[in-house]
Coordinates of C-alpha atoms and ligand atoms in Angstrom, one line a residue:
M19 CA 19.0 -20.4 21.2
T20 CA 22.5 -19.6 22.4
I21 CA 22.2 -17.3 25.3
L22 CA 25.0 -14.8 25.2
T23 CA 25.5 -12.1 27.8
D24 CA 26.2 -8.7 26.5
T25 CA 29.1 -6.9 28.0
L26 CA 28.5 -4.1 25.5
G27 CA 31.3 -5.3 23.3
T28 CA 31.0 -5.3 19.6
E29 CA 28.9 -8.4 19.1
P30 CA 25.1 -8.2 19.7
A31 CA 24.0 -10.7 22.4
D32 CA 20.6 -12.1 23.4
R33 CA 20.8 -11.1 27.1
V34 CA 22.3 -8.1 28.8
A35 CA 23.9 -8.3 32.3
L36 CA 22.6 -5.6 34.7
R37 CA 23.9 -5.6 38.3
D38 CA 23.0 -9.2 39.6
H39 CA 20.7 -10.3 36.8
T40 CA 20.3 -10.6 33.1
V41 CA 17.5 -9.4 30.8
A42 CA 16.5 -10.8 27.3
V43 CA 16.9 -8.0 24.7
G44 CA 15.3 -9.7 21.6
L45 CA 11.8 -9.5 20.4
Y46 CA 9.4 -12.0 21.9
L47 CA 7.3 -13.6 19.1
G48 CA 5.1 -16.6 19.3
G49 CA 6.6 -17.8 22.6
A50 CA 10.3 -17.4 21.8
W51 CA 12.9 -14.7 22.1
R52 CA 14.2 -14.0 18.6
P53 CA 18.0 -13.9 18.3
V54 CA 19.2 -10.3 18.4
A55 CA 21.9 -10.9 15.7
E56 CA 19.0 -11.2 13.2
G57 CA 18.3 -7.5 13.1
P58 CA 19.2 -4.0 14.0
T59 CA 19.5 -2.8 17.6
F60 CA 19.1 0.5 19.6
E61 CA 20.7 1.7 22.8
V62 CA 19.1 2.0 26.2
V63 CA 20.6 4.8 28.3
N64 CA 20.7 5.2 32.1
P65 CA 19.4 8.8 32.5
S66 CA 21.3 9.1 35.8
T67 CA 24.6 8.7 34.1
G68 CA 24.1 9.1 30.4
Q69 CA 25.7 5.7 29.9
V70 CA 24.5 3.0 27.5
I71 CA 23.3 0.0 29.6
A72 CA 21.9 -2.3 26.8
R73 CA 21.4 -2.8 23.2
V74 CA 17.9 -4.0 22.3
A75 CA 16.4 -5.4 19.1
D76 CA 14.9 -2.7 17.0
G77 CA 11.7 -4.1 15.6
S78 CA 10.2 -3.2 12.2
A79 CA 6.7 -3.0 10.9
A80 CA 7.2 -6.5 9.5
D81 CA 8.2 -7.8 13.0
A82 CA 5.1 -6.2 14.5
L83 CA 3.0 -8.0 11.9
A84 CA 4.8 -11.2 12.8
A85 CA 3.8 -10.6 16.4
L86 CA 0.2 -10.0 15.3
D87 CA 0.3 -13.3 13.2
A88 CA 1.3 -15.1 16.5
A89 CA -1.4 -13.3 18.5
A90 CA -4.1 -14.0 15.9
A91 CA -3.1 -17.7 15.7
A92 CA -3.3 -18.1 19.5
Q93 CA -6.5 -16.1 20.0
E94 CA -9.1 -18.9 19.6
A95 CA -7.3 -21.4 21.9
W96 CA -6.6 -18.7 24.6
R97 CA -10.2 -17.6 24.7
D98 CA -11.2 -21.2 25.3
V99 CA -8.9 -21.7 28.3
P100 CA -11.3 -22.2 31.2
P101 CA -11.4 -19.3 33.7
R102 CA -9.8 -21.3 36.6
E103 CA -7.0 -22.5 34.4
R104 CA -6.3 -18.9 33.2
A105 CA -6.4 -17.6 36.7
N106 CA -3.9 -20.3 37.8
L107 CA -1.5 -19.1 35.2
F108 CA -1.9 -15.6 36.6
H109 CA -1.3 -16.7 40.1
A110 CA 1.9 -18.6 38.9
A111 CA 3.0 -15.4 37.2
H112 CA 2.3 -13.3 40.3
R113 CA 4.5 -15.7 42.4
I114 CA 7.4 -15.5 39.9
L115 CA 7.0 -11.7 39.7
L116 CA 7.4 -11.4 43.5
D117 CA 10.4 -13.7 43.4
R118 CA 12.1 -11.4 40.9
A119 CA 11.2 -8.2 42.7
D120 CA 14.8 -7.0 43.2
A121 CA 15.8 -7.5 39.6
I122 CA 12.7 -5.7 38.3
V123 CA 13.0 -2.8 40.7
E124 CA 16.7 -2.3 39.9
T125 CA 16.0 -2.5 36.2
M126 CA 13.3 0.2 36.5
T127 CA 15.8 2.5 38.4
L128 CA 18.5 1.8 35.9
E129 CA 16.5 2.6 32.7
S130 CA 14.0 5.2 34.0
G131 CA 16.2 6.8 36.7
K132 CA 13.4 6.7 39.3
P133 CA 14.6 6.4 42.9
L134 CA 14.7 2.9 44.3
A135 CA 11.9 3.6 46.8
E136 CA 9.6 4.8 44.0
A137 CA 10.5 1.8 41.9
R138 CA 9.6 -0.5 44.8
G139 CA 6.3 1.3 45.2
E140 CA 5.6 0.9 41.5
F141 CA 6.5 -2.8 41.7
Q142 CA 4.2 -3.4 44.6
L143 CA 1.3 -1.6 42.9
S144 CA 1.9 -3.5 39.6
A145 CA 1.9 -6.8 41.4
D146 CA -1.3 -5.9 43.2
F147 CA -2.9 -4.9 39.9
F148 CA -1.9 -8.3 38.4
L149 CA -3.3 -10.1 41.4
W150 CA -6.6 -8.1 41.2
Y151 CA -7.1 -9.3 37.6
A152 CA -6.2 -12.9 38.6
E153 CA -8.9 -12.8 41.3
Q154 CA -11.4 -11.4 38.8
I155 CA -11.0 -13.9 36.1
A156 CA -13.1 -16.6 37.7
H157 CA -15.8 -14.1 38.7
L158 CA -16.9 -12.7 35.4
H159 CA -20.7 -12.8 35.1
G160 CA -23.3 -11.9 32.6
T161 CA -27.0 -11.1 33.2
Y162 CA -30.3 -12.8 32.8
A163 CA -33.7 -11.0 32.1
E164 CA -37.1 -11.7 30.8
G165 CA -38.0 -10.3 27.4
S166 CA -40.1 -7.1 27.7
R167 CA -43.2 -8.7 26.4
G168 CA -42.5 -12.3 27.5
G169 CA -41.9 -15.2 25.3
Y170 CA -38.1 -15.2 25.5
R171 CA -35.2 -14.6 27.8
I172 CA -32.3 -12.2 27.5
V173 CA -28.9 -13.7 28.4
T174 CA -25.9 -11.4 28.2
T175 CA -22.5 -13.0 28.2
H176 CA -19.1 -11.6 27.4
Q177 CA -16.5 -12.5 24.8
P178 CA -12.9 -11.4 24.4
V179 CA -12.6 -8.5 21.9
G180 CA -9.7 -10.2 20.2
P181 CA -6.0 -9.6 19.5
S182 CA -5.0 -6.3 21.2
L183 CA -2.2 -3.9 20.7
L184 CA -0.9 -2.5 24.1
I185 CA 1.3 0.6 23.8
T186 CA 3.0 1.8 27.0
P187 CA 5.0 4.9 28.0
W188 CA 8.4 5.0 29.8
N189 CA 7.3 6.9 33.0
F190 CA 5.8 3.8 34.7
P191 CA 7.5 1.0 32.9
L192 CA 6.1 -1.9 34.9
L193 CA 2.8 -0.5 36.1
M194 CA 1.6 0.4 32.6
I195 CA 2.2 -3.1 31.1
A196 CA 1.0 -5.0 34.2
R197 CA -2.2 -2.9 34.3
K198 CA -3.0 -3.3 30.6
A199 CA -1.8 -6.9 30.1
G200 CA -3.5 -8.0 33.2
A201 CA -6.9 -6.8 32.0
A202 CA -6.4 -8.0 28.4
L203 CA -5.1 -11.5 29.1
G204 CA -7.6 -11.9 32.0
A205 CA -10.4 -11.2 29.5
G206 CA -9.0 -13.8 27.1
C207 CA -7.4 -11.5 24.6
T208 CA -4.0 -12.2 23.1
V209 CA -1.6 -9.2 23.0
V210 CA 1.1 -7.5 21.1
V211 CA 3.0 -5.2 23.5
K212 CA 4.9 -2.3 22.2
S213 CA 7.3 -1.1 24.8
A214 CA 8.6 2.5 25.1
K215 CA 12.1 2.7 23.6
E216 CA 13.4 4.4 26.8
T217 CA 12.4 1.4 29.1
P218 CA 12.2 -1.8 27.1
L219 CA 14.1 -3.9 29.7
T220 CA 11.4 -3.7 32.4
C221 CA 8.8 -4.8 29.8
A222 CA 11.1 -7.7 28.8
L223 CA 11.4 -8.9 32.4
F224 CA 7.6 -8.8 32.8
V225 CA 7.1 -10.8 29.6
E226 CA 9.7 -13.3 30.7
V227 CA 7.7 -13.8 33.9
L228 CA 4.6 -14.6 31.8
H229 CA 6.7 -17.0 29.7
D230 CA 8.1 -18.8 32.7
A231 CA 4.6 -19.0 34.3
G232 CA 3.5 -21.0 31.2
F233 CA 1.4 -18.6 29.2
P234 CA 1.0 -20.4 25.8
P235 CA 3.1 -19.3 22.8
G236 CA 1.5 -16.4 20.9
V237 CA -0.7 -15.2 23.8
V238 CA 1.9 -12.5 24.6
N239 CA 4.2 -10.9 22.1
L240 CA 6.7 -8.1 22.7
V241 CA 8.1 -5.6 20.2
H242 CA 10.7 -3.0 21.0
T243 CA 11.2 -0.3 18.4
T244 CA 12.5 3.2 17.6
H245 CA 10.0 3.4 14.7
S246 CA 6.8 3.6 16.8
A247 CA 4.7 5.5 14.3
E248 CA 5.5 3.0 11.4
V249 CA 5.1 -0.1 13.6
S250 CA 1.8 0.9 15.1
A251 CA 0.4 2.1 11.8
A252 CA 1.0 -1.3 10.3
V253 CA -0.6 -3.2 13.1
M254 CA -3.6 -0.7 13.3
A255 CA -4.3 -1.2 9.6
D256 CA -4.5 -4.9 9.9
A257 CA -8.1 -6.2 10.2
R258 CA -7.1 -8.9 12.6
L259 CA -6.4 -6.3 15.3
R260 CA -9.6 -5.7 17.3
K261 CA -8.4 -3.5 20.2
V262 CA -5.8 -0.8 21.0
S263 CA -5.0 0.2 24.5
F264 CA -2.7 3.2 24.7
T265 CA -1.1 5.2 27.5
G266 CA 0.8 8.3 26.5
S267 CA 0.4 11.8 25.2
T268 CA -2.9 13.2 23.9
G269 CA -1.3 13.9 20.5
V270 CA -0.3 10.3 19.8
G271 CA -3.6 9.1 21.3
S272 CA -5.5 11.2 18.8
T273 CA -3.4 9.8 15.9
L274 CA -4.2 6.2 17.1
L275 CA -7.9 7.1 17.2
K276 CA -7.8 8.2 13.6
Q277 CA -6.0 5.0 12.7
A278 CA -8.7 3.0 14.6
A279 CA -11.5 4.7 12.7
P280 CA -11.5 2.9 9.3
G281 CA -11.6 -0.6 10.9
I282 CA -13.7 0.5 13.9
V283 CA -11.0 -0.8 16.2
N284 CA -12.1 -0.7 19.9
A285 CA -9.9 1.8 21.7
S286 CA -9.0 2.7 25.3
M287 CA -6.9 5.8 25.8
E288 CA -5.0 6.9 29.0
L289 CA -3.7 10.3 27.9
G290 CA -2.1 13.5 29.3
G291 CA -3.3 15.4 32.3
D292 CA -3.3 18.8 33.9
G293 CA -3.7 17.9 37.6
P294 CA -5.3 21.0 39.2
F295 CA -4.4 20.8 42.8
V296 CA -6.9 23.0 44.7
V297 CA -6.1 24.2 48.3
L298 CA -9.2 25.9 49.8
D299 CA -9.2 28.4 52.7
D300 CA -10.0 25.8 55.3
A301 CA -7.4 23.3 54.3
D302 CA -4.9 21.6 56.6
V303 CA -2.0 23.6 55.0
E304 CA 0.8 21.3 56.3
L305 CA -1.0 18.2 54.9
A306 CA -1.7 20.0 51.6
A307 CA 1.9 21.1 51.2
R308 CA 3.3 17.7 52.0
Q309 CA 0.9 15.9 49.6
A310 CA 1.6 18.5 46.9
I311 CA 5.3 17.7 47.2
V312 CA 4.7 14.0 46.5
C313 CA 2.1 14.7 43.8
K314 CA 4.3 17.2 42.0
F315 CA 7.8 15.7 42.3
R316 CA 7.2 12.0 42.3
N317 CA 9.0 10.6 39.2
A318 CA 10.6 14.1 38.8
G319 CA 7.2 15.4 37.8
Q320 CA 6.9 13.1 34.9
A321 CA 3.5 11.6 35.7
C322 CA 0.2 12.1 34.0
V323 CA -1.5 12.6 37.4
A324 CA 1.1 15.1 38.7
A325 CA -0.1 18.4 40.3
N326 CA 0.3 20.6 37.2
R327 CA -1.3 23.8 38.5
I328 CA -1.5 24.4 42.3
I329 CA -4.5 26.6 42.9
V330 CA -4.5 28.1 46.3
H331 CA -7.1 30.3 48.1
E332 CA -5.6 33.7 49.0
A333 CA -6.4 33.2 52.7
V334 CA -3.8 30.4 52.9
A335 CA -1.6 31.2 49.9
D336 CA 1.3 32.7 51.7
E337 CA 1.4 30.0 54.4
F338 CA 1.1 27.2 51.8
T339 CA 3.7 28.7 49.4
R340 CA 6.3 29.3 52.2
R341 CA 5.9 25.6 53.4
F342 CA 5.8 24.2 49.9
V343 CA 9.0 26.0 48.9
E344 CA 10.7 24.9 52.2
L345 CA 9.9 21.3 51.5
T346 CA 10.9 21.6 47.9
R347 CA 14.3 23.0 48.9
A348 CA 14.8 20.0 51.2
L349 CA 14.4 17.4 48.3
T350 CA 17.6 15.6 47.4
V351 CA 18.2 15.2 43.6
G352 CA 20.4 12.4 42.4
D353 CA 21.0 8.9 41.1
G354 CA 18.1 6.7 42.2
F355 CA 20.5 4.1 43.6
A356 CA 22.0 6.6 46.1
P357 CA 20.5 6.5 49.6
G358 CA 18.2 9.3 50.5
V359 CA 17.5 10.5 47.0
D360 CA 14.0 11.9 46.5
V361 CA 14.0 13.1 42.9
G362 CA 15.7 11.3 40.0
P363 CA 16.7 12.5 36.5
I364 CA 14.6 13.6 33.6
I365 CA 14.3 10.7 31.1
S366 CA 16.6 12.1 28.4
A367 CA 18.9 15.0 27.5
K368 CA 16.3 16.1 24.9
Q369 CA 13.5 16.2 27.5
R370 CA 15.7 18.0 30.0
D371 CA 16.4 20.7 27.4
G372 CA 12.6 21.0 27.0
V373 CA 12.3 21.5 30.8
A374 CA 14.8 24.3 30.6
R375 CA 12.7 25.9 27.8
L376 CA 9.6 25.7 29.9
V377 CA 11.4 27.4 32.8
A378 CA 12.5 30.2 30.4
A379 CA 9.0 30.6 29.1
L380 CA 7.5 30.8 32.6
G381 CA 10.2 33.4 33.5
E382 CA 9.0 35.6 30.7
I383 CA 5.4 35.9 31.9
D384 CA 4.2 37.7 35.1
S385 CA 5.6 35.2 37.5
E386 CA 8.1 34.9 40.4
L387 CA 10.8 32.1 40.5
L388 CA 10.8 31.0 44.2
T389 CA 13.3 28.2 44.0
G390 CA 15.3 26.0 41.5
G391 CA 15.2 26.8 37.8
S392 CA 18.4 25.3 36.5
P393 CA 19.7 22.0 35.2
V394 CA 22.1 20.2 37.6
E395 CA 25.7 20.3 36.4
G396 CA 27.5 16.9 35.9
E397 CA 26.6 13.6 34.4
G398 CA 23.0 12.5 33.9
F399 CA 20.0 14.6 33.0
F400 CA 19.0 16.2 36.3
F401 CA 17.0 19.4 36.8
E402 CA 16.4 21.3 40.1
P403 CA 12.9 21.0 41.6
T404 CA 11.5 24.4 40.6
V405 CA 8.7 26.5 42.0
F406 CA 7.0 29.5 40.3
K407 CA 4.3 31.8 41.6
V408 CA 2.3 32.7 38.5
N409 CA 0.2 35.8 38.4
D410 CA -0.8 35.7 34.7
R411 CA -3.0 32.7 34.0
D412 CA -4.0 33.6 30.4
N413 CA -0.8 32.4 28.8
D414 CA -0.2 29.4 26.7
V415 CA 2.6 28.1 29.0
C416 CA 0.0 27.9 31.8
N417 CA -2.3 25.8 29.7
Q418 CA -0.1 22.8 29.0
E419 CA 1.0 19.6 30.7
L420 CA 4.4 20.5 32.3
F421 CA 5.4 16.9 32.8
A422 CA 8.5 18.2 34.7
P423 CA 9.8 19.0 38.2
I424 CA 8.3 22.5 37.9
A425 CA 5.5 23.5 40.2
T426 CA 3.3 26.5 39.4
I427 CA 1.2 28.2 42.1
Y428 CA -1.8 30.3 41.2
T429 CA -3.8 32.3 43.8
V430 CA -7.6 32.6 43.7
G431 CA -10.1 34.6 45.8
S432 CA -13.0 32.1 46.2
T433 CA -13.9 28.4 46.0
A434 CA -16.0 29.2 42.9
E435 CA -13.0 30.8 41.2
A436 CA -10.8 27.8 42.2
V437 CA -13.3 25.4 40.4
R438 CA -13.5 27.7 37.4
V439 CA -9.7 27.9 37.1
A440 CA -9.3 24.1 37.7
N441 CA -11.8 23.3 34.9
D442 CA -10.2 25.8 32.5
T443 CA -8.2 23.2 30.6
S444 CA -8.8 20.7 27.8
Y445 CA -7.6 17.9 30.1
G446 CA -9.6 16.0 32.7
L447 CA -7.5 13.2 34.3
A448 CA -6.8 13.7 38.0
A449 CA -7.7 16.7 40.2
Y450 CA -7.1 17.3 43.9
V451 CA -9.0 19.2 46.6
F452 CA -7.9 20.0 50.1
T453 CA -10.5 21.2 52.6
Q454 CA -11.5 20.1 56.1
N455 CA -15.1 20.3 55.3
L456 CA -16.5 17.1 54.0
S457 CA -19.6 18.5 52.3
R458 CA -17.5 21.1 50.6
A459 CA -15.0 18.5 49.5
I460 CA -17.8 16.5 47.9
A461 CA -19.5 19.5 46.3
V462 CA -16.3 20.7 44.8
S463 CA -15.3 17.2 43.6
E464 CA -18.6 16.8 41.8
R465 CA -17.9 20.1 39.9
L466 CA -14.4 19.3 38.9
D467 CA -14.3 18.1 35.2
S468 CA -12.0 15.1 35.8
G469 CA -12.1 11.3 35.9
M470 CA -10.6 11.2 39.4
V471 CA -10.4 13.5 42.4
G472 CA -8.1 13.0 45.3
I473 CA -9.6 14.5 48.5
N474 CA -7.0 15.5 51.0
R475 CA -4.5 13.1 49.3
G476 CA -2.1 13.5 46.4
I477 CA -1.7 9.8 45.4
M478 CA -4.7 7.6 44.5
A479 CA -3.8 4.8 42.1
D480 CA -5.2 1.5 43.3
P481 CA -6.1 -1.8 41.7
A482 CA -9.7 -1.5 43.0
A483 CA -10.1 1.9 41.5
A484 CA -11.2 2.9 38.0
F485 CA -8.2 5.0 36.7
G486 CA -8.8 7.2 33.7
G487 CA -9.8 10.6 32.4
V488 CA -12.4 12.7 30.6
K489 CA -12.1 15.3 27.8
S490 CA -8.6 15.2 26.2
S491 CA -7.3 12.9 28.9
G492 CA -8.8 9.7 27.5
L493 CA -11.5 7.1 27.0
G494 CA -12.1 4.1 29.2
R495 CA -10.7 3.0 32.5
E496 CA -7.9 0.8 33.8
G497 CA -8.3 -1.0 37.2
G498 CA -11.4 -1.5 39.3
H499 CA -14.3 -3.8 38.6
D500 CA -15.0 -2.6 35.1
A501 CA -11.5 -2.5 33.6
I502 CA -11.5 -6.1 32.4
Y503 CA -14.7 -5.3 30.4
E504 CA -12.7 -2.9 28.3
F505 CA -11.3 -6.1 26.7
L506 CA -14.7 -7.9 26.6
E507 CA -17.6 -7.4 24.2
P508 CA -21.1 -8.1 25.6
K509 CA -23.1 -10.6 23.6
Y510 CA -26.8 -10.9 24.0
L511 CA -28.6 -14.2 23.4
A512 CA -32.3 -14.1 22.9
I513 CA -33.7 -17.5 23.9
T514 CA -37.3 -18.4 23.0
V515 CA -39.2 -19.8 25.9
D516 CA -42.6 -21.4 25.7
E517 CA -43.8 -20.5 29.1
S518 CA -46.4 -23.3 29.2
T519 CA -43.8 -26.1 28.6
G520 CA -43.5 -28.4 31.4
L521 CA -46.4 -26.9 33.3
E522 CA -49.2 -28.9 31.7
Ligands
LIG612 P1 4.3 9.4 24.0 O1 2.9 9.6 23.5 O2 5.3 10.2 23.2 O3 4.7 7.9 23.9 C1 3.9 6.9 24.5 C2 4.1 5.6 23.7 O4 3.6 5.8 22.4 C3 5.5 5.2 23.6 O5 5.6 3.8 23.6 C4 5.9 5.7 22.2 O6 7.0 5.0 21.7 C5 4.6 5.5 21.5 N1 4.5 6.3 20.3 C6 5.0 7.5 20.0 N2 4.6 8.0 18.8 C7 3.7 7.1 18.4 C8 2.9 6.9 17.2 N3 2.9 7.9 16.2 N4 2.2 5.9 17.0 C9 2.1 4.9 18.0 N5 2.9 4.9 19.1 C10 3.6 6.0 19.3 O7 4.3 9.8 25.5 P2 5.5 9.7 26.5 O8 6.3 10.9 26.4 O9 6.2 8.4 26.5 O10 4.7 9.8 27.9 C11 4.2 10.9 28.4 C12 2.8 11.2 28.1 O11 2.0 10.0 28.6 C13 2.3 12.3 29.0 O12 1.4 13.1 28.2 C14 1.6 11.7 30.1 O13 0.6 12.4 30.7 C15 1.0 10.5 29.4 N6 0.7 9.4 30.4 C16 -0.6 9.1 30.7 C17 -1.0 8.2 31.6 C18 -2.4 7.9 31.9 O14 -2.7 6.8 32.5 N7 -3.4 8.7 31.6 C19 0.0 7.5 32.3 C20 1.4 7.8 32.0 C21 1.7 8.7 31.0

């Protein structure tokens, strides 16, 4: 294949030059990058400047089915690769990933806008997740038991579910693909990855790492597209697909579950969240305020685990609010490449307009705007970190995932009320509780309807932890000991044993 470097002239090219590196912009099917000139393309925009930084192949439903052809053809051989050999490929990929850290980090900042320090943090966590799965591959075990009434033995083993569709969002462009692909490939499943149209370049760099590490053709396939609904529907309807792993909004997750139903396709769903952030009357207020800042404004609030409703006991509400607003005002908003920037842009102009509408809606209920509230003038899609004190909880705008740099603070009169308010949501992903009393922390955590609880901390993603939600926030877990089993089916072998044999 001729490798051309796109200077964003008139001719489509197979690689785009970004800062000091280049990125493949074609679809990756059956072990090769398909020349971009063979199909339509779409533009990738840097949200800090509004400038087009790349043109990427725009895959169709037929392309996604070609990716599934490749994944299905490679499945049997991939499943038979011995664990040690598969783990060796993972370790090779991990080394290449670390070698390319700067290129990947800069690409994340270019296409998602997140500040370099956040992109570095995401890179490190993603590499750690990949390493976690690499270490797990050679240690997957089944069970052995005696039949209840004797006469046979029960051996439980695990087999890969089969070809899997991995659909990722734009807000954590590397972490989401590393976490999903690590588990799927580690389990012995082949994959079709559908990137998010806002951040296809980070996905491409990740897939290139796997290619260069020697993952066999067809084991990993990558489709970029602006026609997600059509592309996913075609793959979901194909009987060869055995698993879908999705991270994104609850609405799209629900659509995919409906598509999974006819063929009983195995599904893991990491969906939206409502992050209740509870500060009790005996909390370390300074710690709570600082952690709330990170939990709320990381990724400009565009995180599923972000503090969505900050629920503070009235005894510390004034002190907490004063400090939180002070810290919010000290945040620097700007291009993620500029030194000292804390908060990057909103992902698109459309999304930024949505943030402005949310602010207007919050302004119309019984609330007080304490800081921020406006888009930032000039190039890019920036919005001021915004804080509202909200007095009226029974309003639709208080019952949705904000997914924006908008903090809402609610005051409650007791711990029981804090728990009631925290649970008054259809979501159940991450919750947070701040108290200096350990028994209370545990008692409250046990009553919060969520898949994860941060106790006196606002960040908790870790490769060794099971990440996921309950209620409308999802099904299944990513990370931790059990995550790889999301891509494995248990198989029970009943083995007849004549207990007297050999004992005569
Ligand atoms: P989204 O649901 O719009 O998009 C996510 C992915 O789904 C993208 O790749 C998109 O192209 C694709 N998609 C869109 N419509 C589709 C369809 N009809 N069929 C198949 N695929 C489709 O979400 P988003 O705006 O990219 O991300 C934000 C949402 O993701 C938020 O709700 C956030 O909470 C959630 N999220 C959850 C987690 C988690 O681990 N629970 C992590 C990150 C983001």
